Tab-separated table of C-alpha atoms in Angstrom:
chain	number	residue	atom	x	y	z
E	87	SER	CA	32.148	-9.196	2.157
E	88	ARG	CA	30.995	-10.522	5.535
E	89	ALA	CA	29.168	-7.254	6.295
E	90	LEU	CA	27.466	-7.343	2.879
E	91	GLY	CA	26.383	-10.940	3.477
E	92	GLY	CA	24.972	-10.008	6.878
E	93	GLY	CA	23.159	-7.000	5.429
E	94	SER	CA	21.651	-9.171	2.705
E	95	ARG	CA	20.481	-11.759	5.233
E	96	ASP	CA	18.871	-9.099	7.445
E	97	LEU	CA	16.987	-7.658	4.487
E	98	GLU	CA	15.866	-11.109	3.314
E	99	ARG	CA	14.485	-11.842	6.806
E	100	GLN	CA	12.567	-8.567	6.936
E	101	ALA	CA	11.205	-8.992	3.405
E	102	ALA	CA	10.016	-12.517	4.259
E	103	ARG	CA	8.358	-11.224	7.447
E	104	LEU	CA	6.318	-8.785	5.345
E	105	GLY	CA	5.357	-11.397	2.760
E	106	ALA	CA	7.643	-10.285	-0.091
E	107	PRO	CA	8.724	-13.372	-2.097
E	108	ARG	CA	12.186	-11.874	-2.752
E	109	ALA	CA	14.276	-9.333	-0.866
E	110	SER	CA	14.637	-7.318	-4.068
E	111	ASP	CA	10.849	-6.760	-4.044
E	112	ALA	CA	11.339	-4.519	-1.017
E	113	PHE	CA	13.472	-1.949	-2.878
E	114	THR	CA	12.079	1.252	-4.347
E	115	GLU	CA	12.648	2.060	-8.030
E	116	ASP	CA	15.403	4.517	-7.078
E	117	GLU	CA	17.161	1.850	-5.022
E	118	HIS	CA	16.889	-0.662	-7.884
E	119	ALA	CA	18.500	1.878	-10.228
E	120	SER	CA	21.255	2.694	-7.742
E	121	LEU	CA	22.112	-0.974	-7.166
E	122	ALA	CA	22.040	-1.745	-10.882
E	123	ARG	CA	24.700	0.936	-11.475
E	124	VAL	CA	27.202	-0.524	-9.004
E	125	VAL	CA	26.364	-4.246	-9.163
E	126	PRO	CA	26.470	-5.226	-12.865
E	127	GLY	CA	24.785	-8.586	-12.297
E	128	TYR	CA	22.065	-7.212	-10.038
E	129	MET	CA	19.229	-6.880	-12.567
E	130	ASP	CA	20.063	-10.268	-14.096
E	131	ALA	CA	19.821	-11.800	-10.632
E	132	VAL	CA	16.462	-10.080	-10.029
E	133	ARG	CA	15.060	-11.356	-13.330
E	134	ALA	CA	16.346	-14.852	-12.608
E	135	SER	CA	14.948	-14.745	-9.046
E	136	THR	CA	18.432	-15.372	-7.671
E	137	SER	CA	18.779	-14.474	-4.004
E	138	LEU	CA	20.038	-10.986	-3.271
E	139	ARG	CA	22.740	-12.451	-1.048
E	140	GLN	CA	24.075	-14.557	-3.919
E	141	ALA	CA	24.121	-11.634	-6.381
E	142	VAL	CA	26.031	-9.407	-3.957
E	143	SER	CA	28.416	-12.191	-2.963
E	144	VAL	CA	29.323	-13.010	-6.579
E	145	GLU	CA	29.915	-9.374	-7.477
E	146	PHE	CA	32.266	-8.543	-4.607
E	147	ARG	CA	34.095	-11.848	-4.448
E	148	VAL	CA	35.945	-11.189	-7.716
E	149	GLN	CA	39.499	-9.950	-7.219
E	150	SER	CA	40.255	-6.337	-8.139
E	151	GLU	CA	42.412	-5.740	-11.227
E	152	ASP	CA	44.312	-2.705	-9.891
E	153	ALA	CA	44.231	-0.023	-7.187
E	154	GLU	CA	41.791	2.187	-9.105
E	155	HIS	CA	39.395	-0.706	-9.623
E	156	GLU	CA	39.734	-1.695	-5.970
E	157	ASN	CA	38.869	1.823	-4.794
E	158	ALA	CA	35.847	1.943	-7.096
E	159	ARG	CA	34.634	-1.400	-5.786
E	160	LEU	CA	35.127	-0.245	-2.202
E	161	ASP	CA	32.927	2.784	-2.879
E	162	ALA	CA	30.359	0.511	-4.537
E	163	SER	CA	30.360	-1.937	-1.624
E	164	LEU	CA	29.771	0.892	0.864
E	165	LEU	CA	26.831	2.151	-1.187
E	166	VAL	CA	25.337	-1.354	-1.371
E	167	LEU	CA	25.846	-1.942	2.363
E	168	SER	CA	24.230	1.412	3.193
E	169	THR	CA	21.238	0.609	0.952
E	170	LEU	CA	20.792	-2.866	2.442
E	171	ARG	CA	20.941	-1.635	6.030
E	172	ARG	CA	18.649	1.328	5.440
E	173	ARG	CA	16.010	-0.782	3.704
E	174	ALA	CA	16.170	-3.517	6.393
E	175	ARG	CA	15.818	-0.876	9.124
E	176	LEU	CA	12.774	0.696	7.459
E	177	LEU	CA	11.129	-2.699	6.900
E	178	ALA	CA	11.766	-3.683	10.524
E	179	ASN	CA	9.571	-0.775	11.623
E	180	MET	CA	6.661	-1.722	9.344
E	181	PRO	CA	3.695	-3.709	10.696
E	182	THR	CA	2.908	-6.983	8.939
E	183	SER	CA	-0.896	-6.784	9.073
E	184	ASN	CA	-3.288	-4.425	7.274
E	185	ALA	CA	-5.571	-4.592	10.326
E	186	SER	CA	-5.122	-3.504	13.928
E	187	SER	CA	-7.047	-3.303	17.179
E	188	ALA	CA	-6.295	-1.395	20.379
E	189	THR	CA	-8.314	-0.667	23.527
E	190	THR	CA	-7.582	2.348	25.741
E	191	ASP	CA	-9.611	2.963	28.920
E	192	GLY	CA	-12.586	1.092	27.530
E	193	VAL	CA	-12.495	2.628	24.030
E	194	ARG	CA	-11.631	0.121	21.297
E	195	VAL	CA	-10.370	1.208	17.864
E	196	GLN	CA	-10.275	-1.332	15.028
E	197	VAL	CA	-8.930	-0.495	11.563
E	198	THR	CA	-8.538	-2.377	8.258
E	199	SER	CA	-6.871	-0.941	5.116
E	200	SER	CA	-7.044	-1.841	1.412
E	201	LEU	CA	-5.554	-0.501	-1.818
E	202	LEU	CA	-7.995	1.269	-4.179
E	203	PRO	CA	-6.865	0.275	-7.722
E	204	ALA	CA	-9.338	2.589	-9.475
E	205	GLN	CA	-7.864	5.613	-7.684
E	206	THR	CA	-4.241	4.449	-7.908
E	207	SER	CA	-1.832	5.470	-10.686
E	208	PRO	CA	1.700	4.019	-10.313
E	209	SER	CA	2.979	6.041	-13.300
E	210	ASP	CA	2.020	9.205	-11.400
E	211	SER	CA	3.434	7.904	-8.103
E	212	ARG	CA	-0.064	7.966	-6.640
E	213	PHE	CA	-1.226	5.130	-4.390
E	214	VAL	CA	-4.591	5.435	-2.659
E	215	TYR	CA	-5.563	3.346	0.351
E	216	ALA	CA	-8.953	3.208	2.033
E	217	TYR	CA	-9.148	2.445	5.735
E	218	GLU	CA	-12.255	1.315	7.604
E	219	VAL	CA	-12.501	2.340	11.244
E	220	GLU	CA	-14.785	1.131	14.012
E	221	ILE	CA	-14.675	2.905	17.384
E	222	THR	CA	-16.511	1.158	20.220
E	223	ASN	CA	-17.182	2.046	23.833
E	224	VAL	CA	-16.535	-1.447	25.197
E	225	GLY	CA	-15.882	-0.634	28.828
E	226	ALA	CA	-15.957	3.052	29.681
E	227	ASP	CA	-18.313	3.635	32.636
E	228	GLU	CA	-19.840	6.711	30.964
E	229	PRO	CA	-20.654	8.008	27.468
E	230	VAL	CA	-17.587	9.300	25.606
E	231	GLN	CA	-17.354	11.833	22.782
E	232	ILE	CA	-14.771	11.676	19.988
E	233	VAL	CA	-13.512	15.245	19.703
E	234	SER	CA	-10.412	15.021	17.495
E	235	ARG	CA	-8.088	12.714	15.581
E	236	GLU	CA	-4.371	12.518	14.780
E	237	TRP	CA	-2.806	10.256	12.151
E	238	HIS	CA	0.814	9.544	11.274
E	239	ILE	CA	1.276	8.127	7.765
E	240	GLU	CA	4.725	6.696	6.983
E	241	ASP	CA	5.789	5.511	3.535
E	242	GLU	CA	8.425	2.886	2.711
E	243	ASP	CA	11.097	5.590	2.463
E	244	GLY	CA	10.508	6.558	6.082
E	245	LEU	CA	8.808	9.874	5.231
E	246	VAL	CA	6.123	10.736	7.788
E	247	GLU	CA	3.085	12.954	7.256
E	248	SER	CA	1.008	13.950	10.265
E	249	VAL	CA	-2.665	14.805	9.894
E	250	LYS	CA	-4.774	16.412	12.630
E	251	GLY	CA	-8.422	17.360	12.585
E	252	THR	CA	-11.583	17.899	14.608
E	253	GLY	CA	-13.819	14.878	15.099
E	254	VAL	CA	-14.176	12.227	12.377
E	255	VAL	CA	-15.729	12.750	8.918
E	256	GLY	CA	-17.209	16.055	10.065
E	257	GLN	CA	-18.794	14.663	13.228
E	258	GLN	CA	-18.032	14.401	16.932
E	259	PRO	CA	-20.082	11.328	17.863
E	260	THR	CA	-20.929	10.415	21.438
E	261	LEU	CA	-20.899	6.701	22.287
E	262	GLY	CA	-22.749	5.134	25.172
E	263	GLN	CA	-21.514	1.855	26.612
E	264	GLY	CA	-21.647	-0.854	23.940
E	265	GLU	CA	-22.182	1.610	21.088
E	266	SER	CA	-19.958	1.852	18.000
E	267	PHE	CA	-19.264	4.412	15.311
E	268	SER	CA	-17.884	3.299	11.938
E	269	TYR	CA	-16.573	5.233	8.963
E	270	THR	CA	-14.313	4.863	5.938
E	271	SER	CA	-11.723	7.349	4.743
E	272	ALA	CA	-8.625	7.249	2.563
E	273	CYS	CA	-5.071	8.529	2.208
E	274	VAL	CA	-2.748	9.161	-0.737
E	275	MET	CA	0.917	8.166	-0.801
E	276	LYS	CA	3.709	8.529	-3.354
E	277	ARG	CA	5.023	5.044	-2.556
E	278	ILE	CA	3.228	1.717	-2.815
E	279	ARG	CA	3.966	0.585	0.749
E	280	GLY	CA	3.585	2.265	4.095
E	281	SER	CA	1.840	2.212	7.444
E	282	MET	CA	-0.478	4.289	9.627
E	283	ARG	CA	-0.950	4.822	13.342
E	284	GLY	CA	-2.487	7.523	15.480
E	285	LYS	CA	-4.974	8.398	18.206
E	286	TYR	CA	-8.414	9.824	18.908
E	287	VAL	CA	-9.015	12.281	21.727
E	288	VAL	CA	-12.185	11.289	23.597
E	289	VAL	CA	-13.884	13.076	26.481
E	290	GLY	CA	-16.005	11.439	29.188
E	291	GLN	CA	-19.374	13.171	29.204
E	292	ASN	CA	-19.867	12.958	32.972
E	293	SER	CA	-16.355	13.197	34.361
E	294	LYS	CA	-14.974	15.412	31.531
E	295	ARG	CA	-11.889	13.211	31.636
E	296	VAL	CA	-9.769	13.429	28.477
E	297	THR	CA	-8.371	10.161	27.068
E	298	GLU	CA	-6.128	9.504	24.080
E	299	ALA	CA	-7.449	6.320	22.457
E	300	SER	CA	-4.611	4.658	20.553
E	301	ILE	CA	-4.852	3.600	16.915
E	302	ALA	CA	-2.432	0.685	16.680
E	303	PRO	CA	-0.109	0.573	13.635
E	304	PHE	CA	-1.348	-1.204	10.509
E	305	ALA	CA	0.176	-1.770	7.067
E	306	LEU	CA	-0.655	-0.056	3.784
E	307	VAL	CA	0.355	-2.695	1.242
E	308	PRO	CA	-1.051	-4.192	-1.984
E	309	PRO	CA	-3.268	-7.306	-1.804
E	310	GLY	CA	-1.372	-10.475	-1.017
E	311	ARG	CA	1.420	-8.627	0.785
E	312	ALA	CA	-0.097	-8.398	4.256
E	313	SER	CA	-1.850	-10.519	6.821
E	314	THR	CA	-5.419	-9.564	7.699
E	315	THR	CA	-5.031	-10.698	11.294
E	316	ARG	CA	-5.565	-7.782	13.636
E	317	VAL	CA	-2.656	-6.782	15.846
E	318	ASN	CA	-4.133	-6.589	19.328
E	319	ASP	CA	-3.476	-3.928	21.952
E	320	GLY	CA	-0.062	-4.139	22.133
E	321	ASP	CA	7.350	15.906	11.551
E	322	ASP	CA	5.710	17.923	9.298
E	323	GLU	CA	2.190	18.730	10.311
E	324	ILE	CA	-0.621	19.501	7.902
E	325	ILE	CA	-4.338	20.122	8.151
E	326	ASP	CA	-6.613	17.313	6.948
E	327	GLU	CA	-7.411	18.333	3.387
E	328	GLU	CA	-8.767	15.717	0.972
E	329	ASP	CA	-9.145	16.067	-2.802
E	330	GLU	CA	-12.442	15.408	-4.533
E	331	ASP	CA	-11.971	11.741	-5.370
E	332	ILE	CA	-10.882	10.909	-1.828
E	333	GLU	CA	-13.733	12.914	-0.358
E	334	ALA	CA	-16.110	10.901	-2.512
E	335	LEU	CA	-14.783	7.708	-0.910
E	336	THR	CA	-15.449	8.899	2.611
E	337	ARG	CA	-18.612	7.756	4.268
E	338	ASP	CA	-19.872	7.520	7.823
E	339	SER	CA	-22.328	5.223	9.480
E	340	SER	CA	-24.878	5.794	12.187
E	341	ILE	CA	-24.094	4.861	15.742
E	342	LYS	CA	-24.732	1.186	16.291
E	343	GLN	CA	-26.084	-0.363	19.474
């Protein structure tokens, strides 16, 4: 019971950190179904906005009727504890903001994400997020060229997809000092929440020095569930293939002075 209470508290803290009004909002549909099977009062508690900790405490405080019932409840408590700890661990690794900023050797990368409702279909487990990127040569002592990109997209179940490609939106722009390149692209997930991080490989045009410019982690969450404050500097591999509707969302901008 003490372990279940601690697991519930940990999850409630992580859910609050990410802006979820209730800890139960952090569970996937599969986790909701699993908990509802072993905690009879779980769905009632969710509908009544009762705290997760209270629902779990009430369920497992009742004395067992016999040995068979006690064994069944022990199995149920282990399943609940495992679910609580796994979800809290996954949430702990998620960024809280849908924007990020990082500077590496004078190359700054700023990103902001947003859900695209018109392209999203929850009934089909399809959630589409656009992300706007601005890459700026803020301090490199020579022009730099963006030659490749690498993204890691993680959903709320901890599944990671890695995407690599040449350049950005079909280009390999060269940025002089103070110049920026902006573009918008998108990604598709099967879950409503997730995060992205990555890097661009840039090459100094005079020195030929290769630098990996970091893309700091940022959240992929629905409106109202993430801060828009940028976080400052601080698996299976696939080729970057986008379907027609995502390709239609992608645009690039000219280099800005």
